[in-house]
XYZ file of C-alpha atoms in Angstrom:
711
model
C -21.737 -41.603 -88.004
C -20.521 -43.533 -84.653
C -17.381 -43.654 -82.623
C -15.173 -46.786 -82.769
C -15.073 -48.584 -79.893
C -11.271 -47.015 -79.399
C -12.653 -43.702 -80.049
C -14.849 -43.741 -77.260
C -12.538 -45.835 -74.289
C -10.025 -42.323 -75.452
C -12.908 -39.620 -74.061
C -14.116 -41.732 -72.099
C -10.678 -42.172 -70.245
C -10.065 -37.519 -71.126
C -13.059 -37.440 -68.840
C -12.736 -38.977 -66.684
C -9.089 -37.778 -65.834
C -10.843 -34.237 -65.919
C -13.938 -34.839 -63.405
C -10.300 -36.805 -61.277
C -7.632 -33.357 -61.727
C -11.194 -31.649 -60.938
C -11.869 -32.974 -57.654
C -7.447 -33.357 -57.163
C -7.431 -29.276 -57.608
C -10.512 -28.847 -56.054
C -10.236 -30.695 -52.479
C -7.398 -27.811 -51.285
C -9.259 -25.175 -51.976
C -12.204 -26.693 -50.441
C -10.235 -27.646 -47.523
C -8.798 -24.270 -47.764
C -12.018 -22.611 -47.528
C -13.708 -24.828 -45.173
C -16.944 -26.192 -44.349
C -19.253 -24.364 -42.782
C -18.350 -23.538 -39.446
C -20.556 -21.555 -37.335
C -24.245 -20.870 -37.202
C -25.273 -17.806 -38.958
C -26.269 -14.755 -37.264
C -29.543 -15.590 -35.278
C -32.166 -12.813 -36.714
C -33.756 -13.384 -32.726
C -31.362 -13.622 -29.256
C -32.705 -11.871 -27.179
C -36.699 -9.783 -27.832
C -38.613 -7.607 -25.895
C -41.657 -8.694 -23.088
C -43.584 -6.658 -24.102
C -44.318 -3.615 -26.518
C -43.463 -0.524 -25.190
C -40.454 0.756 -26.185
C -38.953 0.894 -22.039
C -40.322 -3.048 -21.516
C -36.647 -4.816 -20.684
C -35.002 -7.586 -22.902
C -34.418 -11.696 -22.563
C -33.253 -13.773 -24.516
C -35.070 -16.635 -26.641
C -33.761 -19.768 -24.628
C -35.432 -18.532 -21.440
C -38.358 -15.889 -22.284
C -40.759 -17.236 -20.271
C -39.035 -17.456 -16.843
C -35.288 -16.788 -15.217
C -32.492 -19.631 -13.929
C -32.012 -19.405 -11.244
C -29.732 -21.770 -10.630
C -27.406 -24.504 -12.512
C -29.273 -27.505 -10.442
C -32.293 -28.960 -9.194
C -32.492 -28.131 -5.853
C -28.980 -27.107 -6.195
C -28.654 -23.476 -4.535
C -26.112 -23.957 -2.385
C -21.944 -22.695 -3.167
C -21.621 -26.005 -0.607
C -24.678 -27.836 -2.429
C -22.588 -27.552 -6.031
C -19.573 -28.943 -4.805
C -20.876 -31.841 -2.900
C -22.155 -32.351 -5.920
C -19.221 -32.772 -7.765
C -17.346 -34.530 -4.918
C -20.030 -37.546 -5.527
C -19.679 -37.268 -8.913
C -15.820 -37.095 -9.469
C -14.001 -37.757 -6.214
C -11.101 -39.184 -8.220
C -10.591 -36.860 -11.151
C -8.014 -33.859 -10.689
C -9.505 -31.624 -9.095
C -6.233 -28.259 -8.965
C -2.993 -28.417 -9.469
C -0.668 -26.307 -8.917
C 2.830 -25.664 -10.600
C 6.034 -27.148 -9.257
C 9.468 -24.517 -8.930
C 12.470 -26.346 -9.404
C 14.780 -23.515 -9.103
C 15.000 -19.530 -9.088
C 18.045 -17.844 -11.261
C 19.250 -14.057 -10.874
C 19.524 -12.880 -15.269
C 20.978 -9.506 -14.867
C 19.536 -7.376 -17.828
C 22.366 -5.574 -20.659
C 21.144 -1.906 -18.421
C 23.117 -4.066 -15.438
C 18.902 -4.804 -13.549
C 18.938 -8.084 -11.942
C 16.069 -10.440 -12.926
C 14.554 -13.171 -11.090
C 13.983 -15.842 -13.451
C 11.734 -19.505 -12.565
C 12.154 -23.091 -13.851
C 9.800 -25.049 -13.643
C 8.486 -28.517 -13.490
C 5.483 -30.338 -13.886
C 1.198 -29.804 -12.844
C 1.169 -31.942 -9.153
C -3.022 -32.931 -8.405
C -5.779 -32.498 -5.911
C -7.924 -34.793 -7.186
C -12.243 -33.293 -5.888
C -12.143 -35.982 -3.006
C -9.126 -34.408 -1.698
C -10.109 -30.726 -1.660
C -12.619 -31.542 -0.368
C -11.369 -33.302 3.458
C -8.411 -30.452 2.724
C -11.340 -27.748 3.333
C -14.362 -29.460 5.297
C -10.669 -30.314 8.166
C -10.109 -25.696 7.905
C -13.637 -24.792 8.172
C -14.189 -27.331 10.809
C -10.330 -25.985 12.279
C -11.626 -22.770 11.817
C -14.638 -23.083 14.027
C -12.714 -24.959 17.017
C -10.869 -21.422 16.468
C -13.857 -19.549 16.779
C -15.148 -18.482 14.052
C -18.997 -18.045 13.987
C -22.042 -18.890 11.746
C -22.530 -15.939 9.659
C -19.410 -14.299 10.369
C -17.328 -12.791 8.183
C -13.398 -13.596 6.955
C -11.426 -11.714 4.650
C -8.803 -14.119 1.968
C -6.473 -11.938 0.807
C -4.047 -13.380 -1.041
C -2.810 -14.101 -4.474
C -4.962 -16.308 -6.850
C -4.324 -20.143 -6.648
C -5.238 -24.107 -4.593
C -5.332 -22.492 -1.423
C -7.416 -19.843 -2.393
C -10.030 -21.869 -3.024
C -9.567 -25.290 -0.561
C -9.824 -22.183 2.585
C -13.039 -20.899 0.357
C -15.105 -23.760 0.079
C -13.778 -24.326 4.010
C -15.321 -21.349 4.813
C -18.484 -22.025 2.477
C -19.607 -25.899 4.404
C -19.551 -23.487 7.380
C -21.353 -20.310 6.045
C -18.490 -18.613 7.061
C -18.974 -14.236 4.179
C -16.148 -14.586 2.704
C -14.514 -10.906 2.709
C -12.601 -10.728 -0.621
C -9.621 -7.917 -1.261
C -7.513 -8.018 -4.150
C -3.330 -8.841 -3.128
C -2.516 -5.894 -4.379
C -4.448 -3.650 -2.878
C -2.705 -0.334 -0.855
C -2.289 0.084 3.000
C -5.325 3.331 3.380
C -7.852 -0.025 1.130
C -7.197 -2.683 2.892
C -7.063 -1.527 6.638
C -10.507 0.447 4.847
C -12.140 -3.520 4.116
C -10.452 -5.393 6.794
C -12.997 -2.829 9.038
C -15.959 -2.021 7.649
C -16.091 -5.719 7.925
C -15.426 -6.104 11.361
C -12.825 -8.737 11.053
C -11.940 -10.678 13.402
C -10.076 -13.898 11.597
C -8.604 -13.940 7.981
C -6.754 -15.305 5.571
C -3.525 -14.126 3.380
C -0.514 -15.631 2.481
C 2.362 -15.897 2.987
C 4.032 -13.858 1.195
C 2.255 -10.952 2.168
C 2.275 -11.371 6.137
C 5.346 -7.974 6.270
C 2.435 -5.993 4.617
C -0.673 -7.274 6.791
C 2.385 -6.401 10.464
C 2.517 -2.977 9.090
C -0.735 -2.348 9.707
C -1.606 -4.133 12.924
C -1.824 -0.660 14.726
C -5.242 0.708 12.032
C -7.268 -3.452 12.931
C -8.399 -2.638 16.570
C -11.001 -6.324 15.546
C -8.362 -8.363 13.813
C -7.275 -11.940 16.818
C -5.773 -14.304 13.965
C -4.138 -14.597 11.571
C -3.729 -17.306 8.928
C -1.378 -17.255 6.221
C -1.244 -19.502 2.696
C 2.150 -20.882 2.391
C 5.341 -20.256 3.686
C 6.219 -17.540 6.332
C 9.359 -15.333 3.562
C 10.965 -13.828 6.346
C 10.465 -14.373 9.974
C 10.438 -10.934 10.776
C 7.454 -10.259 9.564
C 6.598 -11.156 12.089
C 7.952 -9.924 14.893
C 5.501 -6.194 13.217
C 2.401 -8.556 14.797
C 0.974 -7.318 18.170
C 0.311 -10.034 20.801
C -3.137 -10.304 20.595
C -2.999 -11.993 17.996
C -2.601 -15.223 17.166
C -0.666 -16.430 13.772
C -1.692 -19.832 12.224
C -0.718 -22.406 9.179
C -3.038 -23.409 7.181
C -1.695 -26.852 7.363
C -2.156 -26.200 11.480
C -5.725 -25.328 10.999
C -6.204 -27.882 9.197
C -4.815 -30.695 11.203
C -7.279 -29.232 14.375
C -9.939 -29.566 12.045
C -8.864 -33.450 10.973
C -8.931 -34.076 14.802
C -11.802 -36.794 16.065
C -12.917 -34.861 19.318
C -13.014 -31.541 17.214
C -15.333 -33.315 13.784
C -18.961 -31.913 15.759
C -17.788 -28.336 14.817
C -19.799 -29.179 11.305
C -22.147 -26.330 10.591
C -25.472 -26.156 9.251
C -25.046 -25.599 5.574
C -26.000 -21.133 4.368
C -28.989 -20.861 3.165
C -29.753 -19.352 -1.186
C -30.462 -16.625 0.684
C -27.257 -16.420 3.064
C -23.830 -13.868 1.977
C -21.425 -15.678 0.460
C -18.540 -13.353 -0.699
C -18.791 -9.649 0.165
C -16.099 -8.602 -2.673
C -14.319 -5.556 -3.073
C -15.047 -3.250 -5.751
C -11.647 -2.932 -7.600
C -11.594 1.399 -6.789
C -11.304 2.893 -9.996
C -13.442 6.230 -8.532
C -11.744 5.537 -5.445
C -12.369 3.455 -1.843
C -14.130 0.218 -3.113
C -17.589 -1.124 -1.917
C -18.091 -4.084 -0.467
C -20.879 -6.360 -2.778
C -23.265 -8.265 -1.458
C -23.422 -11.445 -2.799
C -25.363 -15.071 -1.798
C -25.134 -17.920 -2.934
C -28.465 -17.705 -4.528
C -27.104 -14.469 -6.573
C -23.684 -16.649 -7.783
C -26.439 -20.463 -8.408
C -27.671 -17.884 -10.604
C -25.413 -15.906 -12.363
C -23.681 -20.183 -12.723
C -26.710 -20.597 -14.358
C -26.646 -17.795 -17.011
C -22.993 -17.614 -17.629
C -22.883 -21.524 -18.453
C -24.997 -21.768 -21.045
C -22.853 -19.640 -23.402
C -19.720 -22.068 -23.434
C -19.999 -24.349 -26.442
C -21.233 -27.055 -27.228
C -20.911 -26.895 -22.604
C -18.828 -27.645 -20.064
C -17.088 -31.341 -19.003
C -15.042 -33.679 -16.236
C -12.404 -33.103 -19.499
C -12.155 -29.641 -19.396
C -8.751 -27.758 -18.123
C -9.096 -24.429 -16.998
C -5.321 -22.069 -16.486
C -6.741 -19.408 -13.950
C -4.427 -16.988 -13.314
C -6.741 -13.813 -12.947
C -6.856 -12.284 -9.426
C -9.445 -14.209 -7.340
C -11.007 -11.564 -6.036
C -12.487 -10.383 -8.974
C -16.109 -11.700 -9.909
C -15.731 -12.509 -13.278
C -11.910 -15.560 -12.165
C -14.415 -17.451 -9.054
C -17.291 -17.560 -11.353
C -15.385 -19.313 -14.310
C -13.393 -21.558 -11.588
C -16.834 -22.010 -10.178
C -18.065 -23.307 -13.763
C -15.006 -25.787 -13.929
C -15.666 -27.082 -10.469
C -19.527 -27.089 -10.740
C -18.309 -30.168 -13.472
C -16.278 -31.931 -12.561
C -13.249 -29.990 -14.830
C -10.058 -29.808 -13.459
C -8.672 -25.970 -13.060
C -4.692 -25.419 -12.624
C -3.699 -22.048 -10.985
C -1.042 -19.780 -12.957
C -0.018 -15.679 -12.712
C 0.386 -13.861 -15.493
C 4.287 -13.245 -14.686
C 4.545 -16.908 -14.884
C 1.602 -17.796 -17.115
C 3.904 -18.322 -20.911
C 7.129 -19.227 -22.626
C 7.264 -15.475 -23.026
C 6.466 -14.117 -19.485
C 8.377 -11.519 -17.879
C 9.351 -14.791 -14.650
C 9.758 -17.963 -17.418
C 13.832 -17.974 -18.339
C 13.973 -18.121 -21.632
C 14.621 -21.260 -22.905
C 12.495 -23.334 -20.201
C 8.244 -23.280 -21.119
C 5.533 -21.220 -18.983
C 1.974 -22.696 -17.282
C 0.421 -22.937 -20.879
C 2.508 -24.816 -22.568
C 2.358 -27.085 -19.868
C -1.024 -27.185 -19.012
C -2.659 -27.585 -22.856
C -6.166 -25.522 -20.961
C -9.284 -26.027 -22.968
C -10.814 -23.534 -21.643
C -9.858 -19.590 -20.371
C -10.934 -15.883 -19.371
C -8.388 -13.183 -20.130
C -9.065 -9.196 -20.082
C -8.403 -6.804 -22.383
C -5.395 -5.499 -21.817
C -3.926 -9.136 -22.302
C -5.007 -9.684 -25.286
C -4.211 -7.103 -26.385
C -0.866 -7.565 -25.476
C -0.821 -10.581 -27.112
C -1.205 -8.917 -30.047
C 1.051 -6.323 -30.043
C 3.466 -9.055 -29.568
C 2.991 -11.359 -32.217
C 2.729 -8.612 -34.576
C 5.999 -6.724 -34.001
C 7.178 -10.283 -34.627
C 5.831 -10.825 -38.332
C 7.321 -7.050 -38.466
C 10.586 -8.529 -37.833
C 10.502 -11.664 -39.672
C 11.303 -12.052 -43.824
C 9.379 -9.172 -45.777
C 8.695 -12.334 -47.857
C 7.182 -13.901 -44.598
C 4.364 -10.713 -43.873
C 2.704 -11.001 -46.974
C 2.287 -14.511 -46.975
C 0.768 -13.435 -43.751
C -1.454 -10.650 -44.602
C -2.664 -12.515 -46.909
C -3.602 -15.776 -44.888
C -4.991 -13.128 -42.556
C -6.927 -11.227 -44.085
C -8.098 -14.280 -46.256
C -9.856 -16.601 -42.884
C -10.498 -13.240 -41.830
C -13.223 -12.949 -44.525
C -13.956 -16.187 -44.443
C -15.031 -16.018 -40.549
C -17.292 -13.065 -41.097
C -18.869 -15.969 -43.562
C -19.399 -18.087 -41.593
C -16.452 -21.128 -43.071
C -13.336 -22.009 -41.161
C -9.699 -22.644 -43.325
C -8.389 -25.897 -41.540
C -5.388 -26.115 -44.048
C -4.355 -22.854 -43.044
C -5.368 -23.535 -39.081
C -2.724 -25.808 -38.837
C 0.545 -25.056 -41.412
C -0.103 -21.211 -39.633
C -1.902 -21.071 -37.072
C -1.201 -23.620 -35.514
C 2.556 -22.238 -33.901
C 0.439 -18.904 -32.788
C -1.595 -21.838 -30.225
C 0.574 -23.407 -29.464
C 1.493 -19.682 -28.233
C -1.682 -20.714 -25.315
C -1.061 -24.617 -25.523
C -2.627 -25.676 -28.727
C -5.575 -26.812 -27.153
C -7.866 -23.322 -26.019
C -11.898 -23.540 -27.799
C -13.155 -20.836 -26.073
C -12.075 -17.239 -24.410
C -14.506 -15.238 -22.978
C -13.108 -11.474 -22.383
C -14.684 -9.178 -19.392
C -13.832 -6.755 -18.047
C -13.450 -4.095 -20.280
C -14.379 -3.124 -23.699
C -12.813 -5.384 -26.039
C -11.109 -3.912 -28.835
C -12.713 -4.559 -32.282
C -9.175 -5.264 -34.364
C -8.410 -7.751 -31.215
C -10.724 -9.834 -30.745
C -10.559 -10.378 -35.060
C -6.943 -11.683 -34.407
C -7.909 -13.617 -31.792
C -10.144 -15.302 -32.970
C -8.168 -15.672 -36.624
C -4.744 -16.335 -34.705
C -5.583 -18.562 -31.486
C -8.189 -20.463 -33.962
C -10.775 -20.180 -31.236
C -13.880 -18.154 -30.793
C -13.274 -15.080 -27.667
C -16.955 -14.081 -26.591
C -17.172 -10.823 -25.230
C -19.444 -10.097 -21.831
C -21.099 -7.350 -20.087
C -21.465 -7.763 -16.281
C -19.989 -6.977 -12.690
C -19.424 -7.120 -9.067
C -23.367 -5.702 -8.147
C -24.511 -8.905 -11.156
C -22.234 -11.646 -10.281
C -19.980 -10.856 -14.047
C -23.982 -12.477 -15.322
C -25.331 -9.535 -17.994
C -24.896 -10.373 -20.799
C -22.660 -12.750 -23.306
C -21.744 -13.761 -26.877
C -23.202 -17.033 -27.968
C -19.905 -18.360 -29.254
C -21.575 -18.734 -33.492
C -21.430 -15.069 -32.930
C -18.843 -13.120 -34.856
C -19.325 -9.830 -35.071
C -17.318 -7.648 -32.894
C -17.719 -4.549 -30.118
C -21.748 -6.373 -29.081
C -21.095 -8.134 -26.420
C -24.213 -10.433 -26.815
C -26.995 -10.968 -26.152
C -28.067 -11.438 -22.117
C -28.043 -15.055 -20.505
C -30.955 -16.356 -19.742
C -31.691 -15.470 -15.916
C -31.128 -12.089 -16.725
C -32.651 -9.301 -18.529
C -32.552 -5.254 -19.818
C -33.599 -2.549 -20.547
C -33.048 1.012 -21.175
C -33.282 4.294 -18.958
C -33.837 7.707 -21.361
C -30.666 9.620 -19.616
C -31.362 12.695 -20.681
C -28.338 15.389 -19.869
C -25.839 12.421 -22.107
C -28.816 12.572 -24.975
C -29.244 9.230 -24.895
C -32.913 8.435 -24.562
C -34.852 4.781 -25.282
C -36.391 6.347 -28.536
C -33.434 7.075 -29.967
C -32.740 5.984 -33.593
C -31.977 3.508 -35.770
C -31.263 2.077 -32.383
C -32.487 2.751 -29.054
C -30.230 3.871 -26.081
C -30.607 4.675 -22.018
C -28.575 4.292 -19.322
C -28.123 0.119 -18.803
C -30.201 -1.696 -16.530
C -30.004 -4.563 -14.981
C -32.926 -7.318 -13.491
C -32.945 -10.991 -12.451
C -32.041 -13.504 -9.871
C -28.138 -13.071 -10.306
C -28.191 -9.271 -8.923
C -26.603 -8.969 -5.810
C -28.053 -7.241 -2.374
C -26.337 -4.171 -2.118
C -23.945 -2.690 -1.105
C -22.125 -3.473 2.626
C -22.552 -0.821 4.944
C -23.873 2.009 2.515
C -27.538 1.762 2.700
C -27.062 5.556 0.657
C -24.665 4.203 -2.457
C -27.609 0.631 -2.524
C -30.345 3.088 -2.547
C -28.542 4.954 -5.312
C -27.697 1.980 -7.721
C -30.502 -0.436 -6.766
C -34.295 -0.900 -7.207
C -36.868 -4.112 -5.816
C -40.318 -3.639 -8.425
C -43.430 -4.804 -7.523
C -42.869 -7.689 -8.250
C -39.376 -8.384 -6.214
C -37.317 -8.793 -8.560
C -33.570 -7.108 -8.103
C -32.413 -3.676 -10.848
C -29.026 -2.853 -10.390
C -28.886 0.216 -12.517
C -24.949 0.428 -14.027
C -24.156 3.636 -15.247
C -22.581 2.543 -18.225
C -24.268 3.724 -21.997
C -25.421 0.671 -24.486
C -28.155 0.001 -27.359
C -29.924 -2.863 -27.995
C -29.498 -3.750 -31.993
C -32.876 -5.850 -33.174
C -31.559 -9.168 -32.752
C -31.413 -7.852 -28.850
C -27.930 -8.202 -28.610
C -26.033 -4.999 -27.307
C -23.706 -2.783 -27.477
C -21.557 -0.473 -25.267
C -21.266 2.845 -26.490
C -20.257 5.622 -22.945
C -20.033 5.376 -19.329
C -21.864 8.530 -17.447
C -19.424 8.298 -15.221
C -16.604 9.272 -17.617
C -18.101 11.843 -18.968
C -17.055 15.974 -19.172
C -18.499 18.211 -20.254
C -16.201 21.152 -22.041
C -16.104 24.842 -22.239
C -17.840 25.446 -24.986
C -20.537 21.875 -24.133
C -19.166 19.446 -25.800
C -19.329 16.261 -23.840
C -16.316 13.707 -24.233
C -16.880 10.466 -23.244
C -13.029 9.688 -21.919
C -13.371 6.022 -22.020
C -14.292 6.233 -25.601
C -11.317 8.605 -26.768
C -8.807 5.614 -24.765
C -10.312 2.923 -26.351
C -9.661 4.406 -29.828
C -5.720 5.689 -28.845
C -4.794 2.641 -27.407
C -4.358 0.937 -30.762
C -1.181 3.480 -31.173
C 2.410 1.146 -31.727
C 3.365 3.489 -29.517
C 1.692 3.073 -25.997
C 0.661 0.952 -23.288
C -1.555 2.325 -21.585
C -3.041 6.081 -22.115
C -5.114 8.561 -19.965
C -7.272 11.243 -21.049
C -8.104 13.529 -19.331
C -10.379 17.171 -19.261
C -11.316 20.486 -17.865
C -14.782 22.007 -18.033
C -12.708 25.280 -18.020
C -11.775 24.443 -20.946
C -12.404 23.902 -24.595
C -9.581 20.960 -25.478
C -8.083 17.783 -23.686
C -4.930 16.364 -22.649
C -3.310 13.259 -22.339
C -1.417 10.705 -19.905
C 0.655 8.830 -21.629
C 2.800 4.842 -20.739
C 4.515 4.260 -23.681
C 5.584 0.608 -25.395
C 9.737 0.504 -24.950
C 10.248 -0.555 -27.413
C 8.544 0.322 -30.632
C 9.028 4.295 -29.405
C 13.365 3.266 -29.044
C 13.009 2.339 -32.584
C 11.313 6.213 -33.007
C 13.924 7.861 -31.130
C 16.428 6.324 -33.373
C 13.880 7.543 -36.414
C 14.425 10.464 -35.531
C 17.694 10.974 -34.626
C 17.793 11.082 -30.492
C 20.682 9.903 -29.130
C 20.136 8.663 -25.382
C 19.588 5.788 -24.603
C 18.636 7.109 -20.482
C 14.346 6.319 -20.537
C 13.466 8.970 -18.469
C 15.327 11.475 -21.610
C 13.462 9.618 -24.029
C 10.627 10.086 -22.311
C 10.746 14.095 -22.043
C 12.264 14.512 -25.290
C 10.508 17.346 -27.186
C 10.527 16.020 -30.740
C 9.175 12.098 -29.432
C 6.687 13.994 -27.493
C 5.622 15.472 -30.444
C 6.161 12.884 -32.908
C 4.178 10.283 -30.286
C 1.313 13.294 -30.226
C 0.907 13.502 -34.510
C 0.435 9.686 -34.476
C -1.914 9.983 -31.527
C -3.680 13.037 -34.303
C -3.908 10.459 -37.210
C -5.345 7.809 -35.098
C -8.037 9.731 -34.032
C -9.323 11.002 -37.778
C -9.161 7.075 -38.926
C -11.296 6.038 -35.845
C -13.869 9.569 -36.746
C -13.175 10.946 -32.452
C -14.250 14.808 -33.073
C -11.596 17.949 -32.979
C -12.471 18.658 -29.490
C -12.263 14.077 -28.577
C -8.085 14.699 -29.032
C -6.090 15.269 -27.615
C -3.809 18.123 -27.869
C -0.906 18.182 -25.640
C 0.275 14.810 -24.460
C 2.906 14.198 -21.636
C 4.722 10.533 -21.486
C 5.565 8.704 -18.462
C 8.265 7.014 -17.703
C 6.770 4.558 -15.088
C 5.259 1.506 -15.567
C 1.382 1.459 -13.774
C 0.414 -1.398 -11.909
C -1.350 -2.379 -9.427
C 1.369 -2.270 -7.256
C 0.968 1.964 -8.532
C -2.683 1.805 -6.973
C -2.779 4.340 -10.396
C -5.031 0.548 -12.121
C -6.659 -2.239 -10.549
C -5.689 -6.133 -9.893
C -8.020 -6.064 -13.651
C -5.692 -2.624 -14.913
C -8.826 -0.213 -15.334
C -7.675 2.472 -15.492
C -7.429 4.491 -11.209
C -8.937 7.592 -12.529
C -8.686 9.607 -8.844
C -5.591 8.429 -7.550
C -4.100 9.252 -11.998
C -5.830 12.915 -11.318
C -3.747 13.383 -8.127
C -0.472 11.733 -8.491
C -0.134 13.775 -12.225
C -1.634 16.525 -11.001
C 1.041 18.981 -11.576
C 0.944 17.497 -14.462
C -1.946 17.513 -15.862
C -1.834 21.638 -15.479
C 0.670 21.761 -16.877
C -0.783 20.863 -19.718
C -3.541 23.101 -19.858
C -1.084 25.949 -18.430
C 1.573 26.184 -21.214
């Protein structure tokens, strides 16, 4: 039976309406799920150079030969910066934020904190930085600094630090870097071991330095950056020491009669930096880093920043420039004409401790596109965000939980969620300025929970890397499309990695399902050794018959079938208990650091006992909430930390967490002490990158630790 025209038109309209409704209803779902934005995990990211089980692994991107430089013909730090100046003379280079005023803020407990209100960033162009750096270097030469003679930079991270460094590189003055938070003993050790006559320092650190004058017999000149805080700081210096401002040194170098003080630039084998390690196991060692090693490491790290660094990028510099990761990251920016805006952990975000409430932190003004971070800072961001969510309405908590779980599932499948990003996670993204497209994590292991959290909530990939000062921060780094966690990626294009059996820890390259062993790193980015320390150099470094240098890290890793590395242990963190079990202190600390009550945790073990004990710095807000739930009436912080009921409740939480993380019974601490003081670099209990200084902690809390074992 034939349909009438009216029926046909009606049915056609009905079908058309159905199709339109399907399209309209599908579009929100499509944009919620998103397109497949990330490449699937590659089957092979790195492979062995031969079938021999102990053969090194190289990345597939540069399998036949290792990279030695970012650009052809550029093999030193001064050549790299000169190239950037020639290409980008009038682009922004280094930025410093103006401090408009300081205000005292009285807390509820009567304590007074200094808060700052800051303005906009003021910028120096590449040409201006170059002119100042060249003048500064010539000024130092006029004052008597010699080619290949060590010079110290003892300062916080700031634009003047980098200007001084570029001036020293141009004149072939090896820079000795020490942390601004370094204790007196470690500082004196570094200055005397390197026999420096010149020190570049912050004006605010002159007082600290003047108190050590008698212990520094070689010191002749001190150049201070910025303004002197107090004139009294000058009085502590011996008359043999000449004090100069950075501006004075630049003026000396700018004068016409001193234009001849231009030295021959360094060669790739010349030492660029003697970088003192943070000293987590004692006094720091000076790592000899050549210009060539820095260039090779830079080439490797840059290859994993996608879609690449450009002159349009903005980087926020706030980690210590005395740390190799920050130095490499900032050098990467300068090599590509990007700009660096300086900050500090105290002023980084709107919620930072030194920013006045209601005013903007540095990232809100700078709006960076790239940044590096150490895990402890990201852990704090995660805890703070989750606390805000928990304080919100129940409906908000449920919706956030759904959005988070849904996006996490999609990310693992290789999809993004544009609508959720725009309407839910954009507010969190704005905590970092709203434009960050990649974060590189280094310095310590990043937990799986925190890595997922940053990927989901901040809408940018967080890639773990692995490297040491001894390898120019460069060894492995995750690809931006790799969404796995707990791994540190394949070797970069300038390194190769092999595993060496460690029989005492029962790790071998023949282990199943993955080969395991001590991580040994080779390639042109491996440094020359330790300054004036041939014993330690011979212990950790080796040169093979092909002339390639290898560094034995002391870290234990396993290599997965796709060539990615996972750090699973550390030789120095292994303690053998009374019954013969081995405990990895770092592994236990990483597991227990997820406790809602704990800011920092340190596990301690004695071989004469069968269990471990624990020191922990608690989170004030969470501990006070726990005290209220237990009916503890005091608000006195020291008394809260000493309270037996609170300590037992936190220990119970650690036991539950340990079981959930599948720790062995002997790995879970049986005694706990909550410490009332905060662990900061100033206390000498953690490094500048916030790693535990075990020797210092053990010495400082010796009686407490002994008491936990005696009860």
